[in-house]
């Protein structure tokens, strides 16, 4: 294996003072984002992308910063779940079940500590997996032709639609809406203007940042506008400490959650929310009636918290090797990397090794940093919850304005942002998942280009899409994943994956 | 707003609207022609595929709707409209008034809607937008409009 020298090279990138500092800032800001209500990881990453552009960071530093935020937000979400029964992120919803019970029994400290250790161990596991699996997958994917790529994207969108929400038709509509947005602007191959309504400002297409900030950040604020009550809650933390006995008690759950979360994270479309939910269910069934799940079992915190961090690492595999983001957050990272001139995909391992291996090494460093940062500072983060909503939410919007305006220096984008804020609000109310819109938008052009290339090679023969074993396998997987909800509901009538996305 | 007796109505209406969108989108795609033959598919095939998939999904939505959502009380809609109107106004006023003044006003309005006193929202908005303006323009080199009324 020639992975080790590459990894060593990655560590030399990660240990550059600038990048170390960025990992630290990313983990810190990410944790804040995770703790604060009204800013999810997607809005958080989207709001900080313009910053990485403004700072003129090299691509490897930019992605290191964004990945740190992603990681930190995963962790930060657990803190409020445990202490206040308020999940900061959807991926921490199941953590509330046992985590808050523990807090009410005065065991918030061990619960927070097990979340931190679980995240650290599982995060490290997933980085190992990424290191071993990533180059293999990239080597394999490098032989993909346009037909295979098109089939791969169809497969990605079908798993996404099958897993992203309660209603598959709605997830499909969301994906298709994203693809429609991707067709707005000048067609790159024929230079025909499509769906621009004569607006010159739409000729360059919809910017993913404008859509992401409108759809996620603005609509989150609109959702919170509905709620009248805004009482800041106080919570006692106590000492964040885990005894060796408690640690060994939870270790099995951490490993099971980590491995399961990693595998789920690798699937395109299945994100951290599903990973945390599935691992909680599996852990509960694994112990049966002997577990005290739901009444304050440490393993009920360890499993989902390990799983969601491992899934964040696993999600990097399809992103880096195939250029196929598996979640809304990684879709934004893809957009950011493309804007910086780095196109994720199988060639990236050869063309930009410093980005890939620097990121992998930074994830090791970031995991350690989160542990060091979080164990002593939890109390401080919790105090942030007393920042009143009337200040926090308008401030989030003000930063959104800057992020949107900075894309093109154009007030027109602010109008688009407002429009997508309303669309996002209505989609949330009507139970449409939002992330597929972003994925459709980011991948739509690539999907169309590959389709057209495939048919240009075959002179218009559609059969080319189904030629070759790889393409056929991918189509079969796509059909299988679209059928899976039916199959699953036939076999098991128990609480399905649906509740993962709340 | 949705009555309990018409639980599924929202998704049906939505399905019809989406079907209309699919038709309009597909219809507009039909007219897209490249000036010269670029590739066998041209600019219209991909949008047509999307339109067909969207049409099928919306038919499914009409056939198998979810229970309707829980809409907020009637008092919420004027507030939502006010926020959307103010955001629209913000887009138009940002360049003439400048970042600091327009952001202060927007933040003050939102703070008020989230339930604080007007002067508190104004003060917090002014301080926050001045700090952020300074941070982004000086620290990060992101150009933000200073305002035509200030520069003349």
XYZ file of C-alpha atoms in Angstrom:
654
model
C 0.000 0.000 0.000
C 1.322 3.395 -0.880
C -1.261 5.053 1.330
C 1.087 5.784 4.189
C 3.399 8.270 2.464
C 0.324 10.017 1.113
C -1.168 10.170 4.571
C 2.103 11.473 5.970
C 1.977 14.129 3.309
C -1.607 14.857 4.378
C -0.484 15.351 7.955
C 2.160 17.807 6.852
C -0.683 19.764 5.222
C -2.890 19.445 8.313
C -0.138 20.583 10.651
C 0.560 23.780 8.771
C -0.199 26.524 11.303
C -2.932 28.061 9.123
C -4.717 24.751 8.705
C -4.403 23.814 12.364
C -5.925 27.165 13.214
C -8.742 26.593 10.720
C -9.516 23.157 12.159
C -9.737 24.772 15.558
C -11.976 27.607 14.331
C -14.101 25.157 12.348
C -14.618 22.847 15.313
C -15.391 25.776 17.592
C -17.782 27.565 15.228
C -19.364 24.251 14.294
C -20.051 23.445 17.925
C -21.614 26.889 18.402
C -23.776 26.341 15.331
C -24.788 22.967 16.670
C -25.740 24.388 20.041
C -27.646 27.442 18.835
C -31.207 26.916 17.673
C -32.090 28.378 14.306
C -28.833 27.520 12.562
C -28.373 23.986 11.321
C -25.160 22.559 9.908
C -26.322 23.235 6.347
C -27.023 26.923 6.975
C -23.843 27.148 9.001
C -21.637 25.773 6.260
C -23.482 27.809 3.617
C -22.992 31.015 5.609
C -19.279 30.395 5.939
C -18.520 29.514 2.312
C -18.421 33.192 1.234
C -15.966 33.732 4.080
C -13.574 31.124 2.690
C -13.807 32.858 -0.681
C -13.214 36.255 0.870
C -10.175 35.029 2.746
C -8.781 33.626 -0.518
C -7.999 30.373 1.205
C -6.379 27.652 -0.881
C -8.823 24.811 -1.616
C -7.375 22.412 0.941
C -7.682 24.993 3.715
C -11.216 25.924 2.669
C -12.440 22.335 2.762
C -10.652 21.736 6.063
C -12.517 24.677 7.580
C -15.877 23.538 6.199
C -15.363 19.936 7.306
C -14.452 21.161 10.785
C -17.715 23.076 10.978
C -19.649 20.053 9.785
C -18.012 17.878 12.431
C -18.406 20.381 15.209
C -22.088 20.917 14.427
C -22.671 17.174 14.630
C -21.207 17.203 18.096
C -22.748 20.462 19.281
C -26.238 19.269 18.481
C -25.959 16.600 21.134
C -25.267 19.056 23.952
C -28.681 20.713 23.842
C -30.388 17.373 23.256
C -29.009 16.038 26.501
C -29.304 19.137 28.668
C -32.498 20.733 27.453
C -34.302 18.082 25.463
C -33.940 20.397 22.436
C -32.181 18.683 19.552
C -29.900 21.222 17.892
C -29.917 19.139 14.714
C -32.160 16.440 13.310
C -29.278 14.003 13.717
C -29.475 14.458 17.483
C -33.192 13.858 17.870
C -32.823 10.304 19.179
C -30.137 11.440 21.591
C -32.838 13.263 23.540
C -34.565 9.967 24.394
C -31.957 8.707 26.815
C -29.727 11.750 27.039
C -32.318 13.996 28.616
C -33.468 11.240 30.954
C -29.882 10.961 32.179
C -29.691 14.708 32.657
C -32.868 14.670 34.718
C -31.359 11.962 36.879
C -28.373 14.228 37.495
C -26.102 12.297 35.156
C -25.727 14.967 32.465
C -21.954 14.877 32.930
C -21.459 11.232 31.937
C -23.978 11.630 29.100
C -22.083 14.587 27.640
C -18.775 12.826 28.134
C -19.939 9.652 26.442
C -21.178 11.718 23.507
C -17.757 13.337 23.223
C -15.797 10.091 23.518
C -18.198 8.265 21.212
C -17.895 11.003 18.614
C -14.119 10.893 18.893
C -13.750 7.123 18.607
C -16.357 6.747 15.875
C -14.987 9.729 14.014
C -11.535 8.184 14.065
C -12.957 4.848 12.874
C -14.653 6.551 9.966
C -11.486 8.399 9.008
C -9.687 5.038 8.925
C -12.455 3.694 6.709
C -12.216 6.693 4.437
C -8.463 6.243 4.177
C -8.726 2.583 3.204
C -11.867 2.639 1.093
C -11.500 6.007 -0.619
C -8.527 5.284 -2.896
C -9.936 1.868 -3.823
C -13.246 3.335 -4.846
C -11.521 6.130 -6.730
C -9.395 3.637 -8.665
C -12.500 1.769 -9.621
C -14.522 4.856 -10.463
C -11.840 6.295 -12.692
C -12.998 3.957 -15.468
C -16.523 5.368 -15.349
C -17.736 6.707 -18.659
C -20.568 9.223 -19.091
C -23.203 6.465 -19.159
C -21.943 5.065 -15.850
C -21.884 8.522 -14.325
C -25.431 9.196 -15.393
C -26.550 5.875 -13.929
C -24.619 6.613 -10.748
C -26.449 9.904 -10.302
C -29.801 8.285 -10.939
C -28.847 5.756 -8.257
C -27.815 8.535 -5.886
C -31.056 10.415 -6.376
C -33.150 7.278 -5.901
C -31.538 6.371 -2.574
C -31.877 9.994 -1.569
C -35.575 10.003 -2.436
C -36.161 6.663 -0.765
C -34.509 7.727 2.478
C -34.828 11.482 2.764
C -38.351 11.880 4.010
C -41.588 10.340 5.065
C -43.124 10.387 1.632
C -41.024 9.222 -1.308
C -43.101 11.121 -3.848
C -42.354 14.335 -1.979
C -38.640 13.594 -1.839
C -38.741 12.931 -5.583
C -40.531 16.216 -6.193
C -37.862 17.985 -4.139
C -35.082 16.344 -6.161
C -36.778 17.210 -9.450
C -37.298 20.781 -8.281
C -33.563 20.999 -7.656
C -32.834 19.604 -11.123
C -35.233 22.169 -12.605
C -33.340 24.945 -10.859
C -30.121 23.542 -12.317
C -31.476 23.969 -15.863
C -32.008 27.714 -15.352
C -29.455 29.755 -17.275
C -27.408 29.363 -20.435
C -27.152 25.777 -21.619
C -23.405 25.108 -21.478
C -23.372 23.082 -24.690
C -25.571 25.075 -27.054
C -25.600 28.489 -25.364
C -29.374 28.588 -25.496
C -30.936 30.532 -22.601
C -33.305 28.318 -20.645
C -35.961 29.424 -18.124
C -34.398 32.833 -17.618
C -37.630 34.804 -18.177
C -35.548 37.353 -20.020
C -33.642 38.171 -16.810
C -30.004 38.700 -17.722
C -29.086 37.992 -14.108
C -30.333 34.445 -14.468
C -28.077 33.675 -17.455
C -25.338 32.382 -15.162
C -27.829 30.133 -13.433
C -28.927 29.944 -9.834
C -26.077 30.163 -7.384
C -26.151 27.261 -4.943
C -25.306 29.531 -2.024
C -28.253 31.846 -2.650
C -30.591 28.883 -2.854
C -29.040 27.160 0.181
C -29.182 30.215 2.435
C -32.748 31.039 1.386
C -33.999 27.497 1.622
C -32.339 26.685 4.941
C -31.364 29.773 6.935
C -34.229 32.124 6.001
C -36.889 29.445 6.243
C -35.572 28.352 9.648
C -36.074 31.874 10.917
C -39.579 31.955 9.411
C -40.399 28.670 11.150
C -39.270 30.070 14.486
C -41.378 33.172 13.891
C -44.369 30.865 14.317
C -43.467 29.976 17.862
C -44.424 32.554 20.409
C -42.627 31.188 23.439
C -38.959 31.996 23.680
C -38.012 31.387 27.255
C -34.305 30.793 27.670
C -33.854 27.685 29.725
C -31.200 27.105 32.283
C -29.509 23.777 32.738
C -27.044 22.434 35.224
C -24.078 20.673 33.715
C -21.910 19.551 36.562
C -18.607 17.897 35.890
C -18.202 16.315 32.497
C -16.537 13.103 33.411
C -16.814 9.459 32.478
C -15.619 6.720 34.826
C -13.693 3.795 33.371
C -16.596 1.521 34.201
C -19.049 3.713 32.314
C -16.614 3.972 29.439
C -16.248 0.201 29.115
C -20.016 -0.162 29.503
C -20.560 2.067 26.447
C -17.604 0.957 24.344
C -19.533 -1.759 22.497
C -22.288 0.683 21.629
C -19.711 3.188 20.403
C -18.125 0.652 18.039
C -21.415 -0.696 16.770
C -22.771 2.807 16.283
C -19.561 3.953 14.617
C -19.364 1.124 12.103
C -23.063 1.248 11.297
C -22.983 5.027 10.990
C -20.006 4.903 8.676
C -21.652 2.389 6.349
C -24.889 4.397 6.257
C -22.946 7.589 5.661
C -21.276 6.077 2.600
C -24.637 5.521 0.929
C -25.521 8.509 -1.169
C -28.606 10.125 0.264
C -28.532 8.569 3.709
C -27.155 11.126 6.096
C -26.361 11.437 9.753
C -30.028 11.635 10.809
C -30.788 8.197 9.472
C -27.521 6.817 10.828
C -28.267 7.988 14.365
C -31.811 6.681 14.272
C -30.903 3.274 12.867
C -28.045 2.755 15.281
C -30.244 3.632 18.255
C -32.851 1.126 17.132
C -30.239 -1.541 16.494
C -28.608 -0.951 19.871
C -31.954 -1.166 21.619
C -32.830 -4.429 19.893
C -29.340 -5.780 20.507
C -29.806 -5.565 24.265
C -33.485 -6.375 24.333
C -35.310 -6.038 27.648
C -32.034 -5.976 29.598
C -31.323 -2.443 28.395
C -32.893 0.531 30.111
C -33.424 2.385 26.850
C -35.736 5.337 27.115
C -35.168 5.584 30.868
C -31.611 6.864 30.743
C -29.237 4.283 29.312
C -25.762 5.604 28.517
C -25.604 3.349 25.483
C -28.668 5.134 24.142
C -26.523 8.252 23.907
C -23.326 6.516 22.854
C -24.770 4.690 19.844
C -26.510 7.545 17.982
C -23.824 10.104 18.795
C -21.107 7.778 17.524
C -23.166 6.965 14.465
C -23.828 10.533 13.407
C -20.176 11.485 13.583
C -19.089 8.377 11.735
C -21.711 9.113 9.080
C -20.242 12.569 8.590
C -16.916 10.878 7.804
C -18.523 8.209 5.643
C -20.323 10.866 3.617
C -16.918 12.155 2.507
C -16.331 8.948 0.513
C -18.927 9.429 -2.220
C -18.113 13.147 -2.209
C -14.372 12.779 -2.714
C -14.259 9.676 -4.900
C -17.332 10.092 -7.060
C -18.089 13.775 -6.758
C -21.480 12.703 -5.478
C -22.530 14.405 -2.254
C -24.684 12.350 0.058
C -26.231 15.156 2.079
C -27.085 18.820 1.945
C -23.935 19.797 3.802
C -21.626 17.828 1.539
C -23.495 19.257 -1.478
C -22.454 22.715 -0.326
C -18.880 21.513 0.113
C -18.969 20.185 -3.449
C -20.211 23.543 -4.679
C -17.516 25.353 -2.741
C -14.755 23.093 -4.059
C -15.946 23.516 -7.642
C -15.961 27.277 -7.203
C -12.337 26.998 -6.066
C -11.396 25.062 -9.180
C -11.205 21.602 -7.614
C -13.682 19.130 -9.042
C -14.296 16.232 -6.686
C -14.282 12.879 -8.410
C -11.990 9.945 -9.053
C -9.297 12.130 -10.625
C -9.083 14.221 -7.486
C -6.948 11.621 -5.691
C -4.311 12.073 -8.418
C -4.755 15.718 -9.319
C -5.215 17.229 -5.869
C -3.701 14.787 -3.370
C -2.952 17.615 -0.985
C -6.681 18.420 -0.760
C -7.796 14.814 -0.234
C -5.093 13.721 2.180
C -4.908 17.068 3.920
C -8.629 16.783 4.588
C -8.345 13.204 5.844
C -5.500 14.109 8.170
C -7.373 17.193 9.360
C -10.303 15.041 10.289
C -8.069 13.083 12.669
C -6.823 16.338 14.128
C -10.341 17.769 14.256
C -11.645 14.783 16.180
C -8.978 15.157 18.814
C -9.573 18.884 18.958
C -13.303 18.471 19.472
C -12.620 16.216 22.426
C -10.204 18.655 23.998
C -12.488 21.568 23.240
C -15.751 20.063 24.352
C -15.064 18.288 27.592
C -13.968 21.405 29.493
C -16.042 23.968 27.615
C -19.514 22.445 27.597
C -20.656 24.749 30.371
C -19.625 27.765 28.341
C -21.472 26.571 25.248
C -24.606 26.010 27.249
C -24.503 29.557 28.522
C -24.810 30.661 24.893
C -28.327 29.313 24.926
C -29.319 32.284 27.008
C -28.635 34.589 24.056
C -32.172 35.828 23.442
C -33.919 34.850 20.239
C -34.880 38.410 19.398
C -31.197 39.123 18.901
C -29.883 35.774 17.666
C -32.279 35.209 14.777
C -32.110 38.708 13.240
C -28.329 38.491 13.549
C -28.307 35.169 11.682
C -30.346 36.820 8.929
C -28.007 39.811 8.778
C -25.059 37.476 8.210
C -27.123 35.635 5.591
C -27.593 38.904 3.705
C -23.843 39.378 3.530
C -23.296 35.799 2.374
C -25.853 36.160 -0.388
C -24.856 39.642 -1.455
C -21.168 38.760 -1.564
C -21.725 36.040 -4.193
C -22.294 38.452 -7.083
C -22.513 41.863 -5.385
C -26.077 41.843 -6.586
C -29.241 42.829 -4.685
C -31.138 40.633 -7.148
C -29.771 37.614 -5.282
C -31.377 38.940 -2.098
C -34.748 38.810 -3.835
C -34.070 35.236 -4.890
C -33.055 34.431 -1.312
C -36.362 35.800 -0.011
C -38.274 33.773 -2.565
C -36.437 30.592 -1.589
C -37.013 31.429 2.071
C -40.764 31.328 1.440
C -40.445 28.167 -0.669
C -38.385 26.546 2.095
C -40.944 27.508 4.719
C -43.816 26.011 2.716
C -41.791 22.884 1.961
C -41.072 22.395 5.656
C -44.742 22.834 6.528
C -45.798 20.373 3.838
C -43.210 17.766 4.849
C -40.957 18.060 1.829
C -37.296 17.312 2.553
C -35.074 20.283 1.655
C -31.678 18.677 1.099
C -32.652 16.952 -2.200
C -33.303 20.373 -3.758
C -29.734 21.354 -3.056
C -28.332 18.089 -4.363
C -30.402 18.360 -7.519
C -29.199 21.901 -8.066
C -25.532 21.077 -7.499
C -25.530 17.883 -9.568
C -28.060 18.764 -12.273
C -25.591 20.199 -14.775
C -23.189 17.301 -14.399
C -26.026 14.848 -14.825
C -27.240 16.496 -18.011
C -23.738 16.819 -19.455
C -23.043 13.143 -18.870
C -26.341 12.151 -20.420
C -25.647 14.218 -23.498
C -22.072 13.017 -23.795
C -23.194 9.405 -23.565
C -25.722 9.923 -26.329
C -23.307 11.913 -28.446
C -20.887 8.976 -28.331
C -23.622 6.529 -29.274
C -25.096 8.823 -31.940
C -28.396 9.102 -30.180
C -28.875 5.464 -29.255
C -30.445 5.356 -25.768
C -29.264 1.771 -25.313
C -25.829 3.136 -24.424
C -27.137 4.015 -20.964
C -27.722 0.348 -20.212
C -24.586 -1.099 -21.754
C -21.810 -2.460 -19.608
C -22.003 -4.305 -16.294
C -21.339 -1.265 -14.097
C -24.142 0.787 -15.595
C -26.591 -2.113 -15.420
C -25.675 -2.770 -11.783
C -26.213 0.891 -10.923
C -29.607 0.956 -12.635
C -30.598 -2.209 -10.780
C -29.513 -0.638 -7.483
C -31.513 2.470 -8.322
C -34.663 0.445 -8.932
C -33.996 -1.570 -5.798
C -33.635 1.506 -3.613
C -36.831 3.031 -5.001
C -38.626 -0.226 -4.216
C -37.029 -0.604 -0.780
C -39.614 1.412 1.191
C -42.363 -0.906 -0.016
C -40.297 -3.990 0.607
C -39.327 -2.808 4.070
C -42.873 -1.920 5.031
C -44.021 -5.364 3.913
C -41.481 -7.096 6.083
C -41.588 -4.930 9.145
C -44.559 -2.975 10.380
C -42.648 -1.428 13.238
C -41.558 2.193 13.532
C -39.683 2.566 10.274
C -36.959 4.973 9.250
C -39.579 7.651 8.839
C -39.094 9.167 12.238
C -35.447 9.878 11.591
C -36.250 13.101 9.776
C -38.274 15.153 12.142
C -56.451 26.882 8.017
C -56.973 23.286 6.946
C -60.166 21.862 8.386
C -59.930 18.540 10.120
C -62.520 17.122 7.726
C -60.429 17.940 4.686
C -57.193 16.497 5.942
C -55.798 15.369 2.639
C -56.930 18.370 0.621
C -53.647 20.277 0.876
C -51.582 17.640 -0.859
C -54.196 17.207 -3.592
C -54.176 20.935 -4.343
C -50.408 20.867 -4.265
C -50.325 17.892 -6.615
C -52.473 19.766 -9.119
C -50.227 22.827 -8.859
C -47.122 20.694 -9.365
C -48.726 18.997 -12.352
C -49.331 22.455 -13.796
C -45.690 23.329 -13.137
C -44.546 20.150 -14.881
C -46.703 20.958 -17.909
C -45.534 24.563 -18.101
C -41.904 23.544 -17.632
C -42.151 20.811 -20.261
C -44.052 23.091 -22.653
C -41.351 25.730 -22.374
C -38.705 23.048 -22.978
C -40.321 22.010 -26.245
C -39.561 25.397 -27.722
C -35.855 25.231 -26.888
C -33.868 24.742 -30.087
C -30.143 25.058 -30.549
C -29.018 27.300 -33.412
C -26.833 24.563 -34.825
C -26.683 20.842 -34.181
C -24.552 20.538 -31.062
C -25.398 17.047 -29.871
C -28.142 14.522 -30.537
C -30.214 15.590 -27.532
C -29.930 19.365 -27.616
C -30.995 21.648 -24.784
C -34.564 20.359 -24.447
C -34.354 16.623 -23.740
C -33.156 16.763 -20.139
C -35.835 19.281 -19.100
C -38.448 17.127 -20.829
C -37.338 14.089 -18.815
C -37.609 16.142 -15.617
C -41.071 17.376 -16.619
C -42.301 13.806 -17.194
C -40.907 12.598 -13.838
C -42.400 15.590 -12.039
C -45.765 14.984 -13.698
C -45.780 11.355 -12.569
C -44.757 12.281 -9.011
C -47.509 14.878 -8.757
C -50.093 12.369 -10.003
C -48.951 10.055 -7.233
C -49.335 12.908 -4.754
C -52.895 13.506 -5.934
C -53.697 9.800 -5.648
C -52.044 9.182 -2.262
C -51.991 12.463 -0.309
C -50.598 12.848 3.201
C -52.723 14.222 6.024
C -52.721 18.011 5.866
C -50.165 20.033 7.819
C -50.892 21.959 10.988
C -50.961 25.541 9.829
C -50.252 28.295 12.312
C -53.036 30.532 13.580
C -54.423 33.369 11.502
C -52.320 35.895 13.395
C -49.159 34.463 11.862
C -49.829 35.260 8.207
C -49.646 39.067 8.473
C -46.369 38.635 10.361
C -45.002 36.360 7.648
C -46.137 38.782 4.949
C -44.507 41.637 6.813
C -41.183 39.780 7.030
C -41.254 38.839 3.350
C -42.173 42.388 2.345
C -39.384 43.791 4.484
C -36.872 41.372 2.978
C -37.968 42.463 -0.491
C -37.632 46.099 0.522
C -34.207 45.285 1.935
C -33.039 44.012 -1.451
C -34.107 47.288 -3.078
C -32.860 49.604 -0.338
C -29.495 47.975 0.348
C -27.570 49.940 -2.263
C -29.289 53.338 -1.801
C -29.325 53.283 2.026
C -26.159 51.295 2.540
C -25.577 48.131 4.533
C -25.587 49.628 8.020
C -28.837 51.595 7.822
C -30.870 48.974 5.962
C -29.611 46.112 8.120
C -30.334 48.064 11.307
C -33.907 48.656 10.163
C -34.407 45.042 9.131
C -32.972 43.700 12.370
C -35.056 46.101 14.432
C -38.232 44.962 12.700
C -37.380 41.295 13.203
C -36.407 41.824 16.839
C -39.753 43.511 17.364
C -41.550 40.552 15.801
C -39.603 38.187 18.038
C -40.928 40.140 20.964
C -38.562 42.795 22.236
C -38.882 46.551 22.681
C -38.318 48.698 19.622
C -35.426 50.696 21.047
C -33.625 47.546 22.139
C -33.923 46.043 18.668
C -32.760 49.288 17.064
C -29.748 49.569 19.339
C -28.760 45.919 18.952
C -29.272 46.101 15.178
C -27.185 49.252 14.846
C -24.301 47.925 16.894
C -24.343 44.513 15.270
C -24.507 45.808 11.707
C -21.727 48.339 12.327
C -19.463 45.654 13.786
C -20.235 43.241 10.974
C -19.796 45.953 8.333
C -16.387 46.854 9.707
C -15.378 43.201 10.061
C -16.303 42.240 6.525
C -15.169 45.323 4.637
C -11.944 45.984 6.552
C -11.052 42.572 7.872
C -12.091 40.359 5.009
C -12.214 42.686 2.041
C -15.838 41.845 1.203
C -17.282 44.960 -0.430
C -20.595 46.011 1.092
C -22.529 49.071 -0.051
C -21.826 52.151 2.050
C -24.976 53.858 0.833
C -25.691 56.486 -1.773
C -27.281 58.812 0.751
C -24.031 58.929 2.678
C -21.704 59.283 -0.303
C -23.987 61.623 -2.210
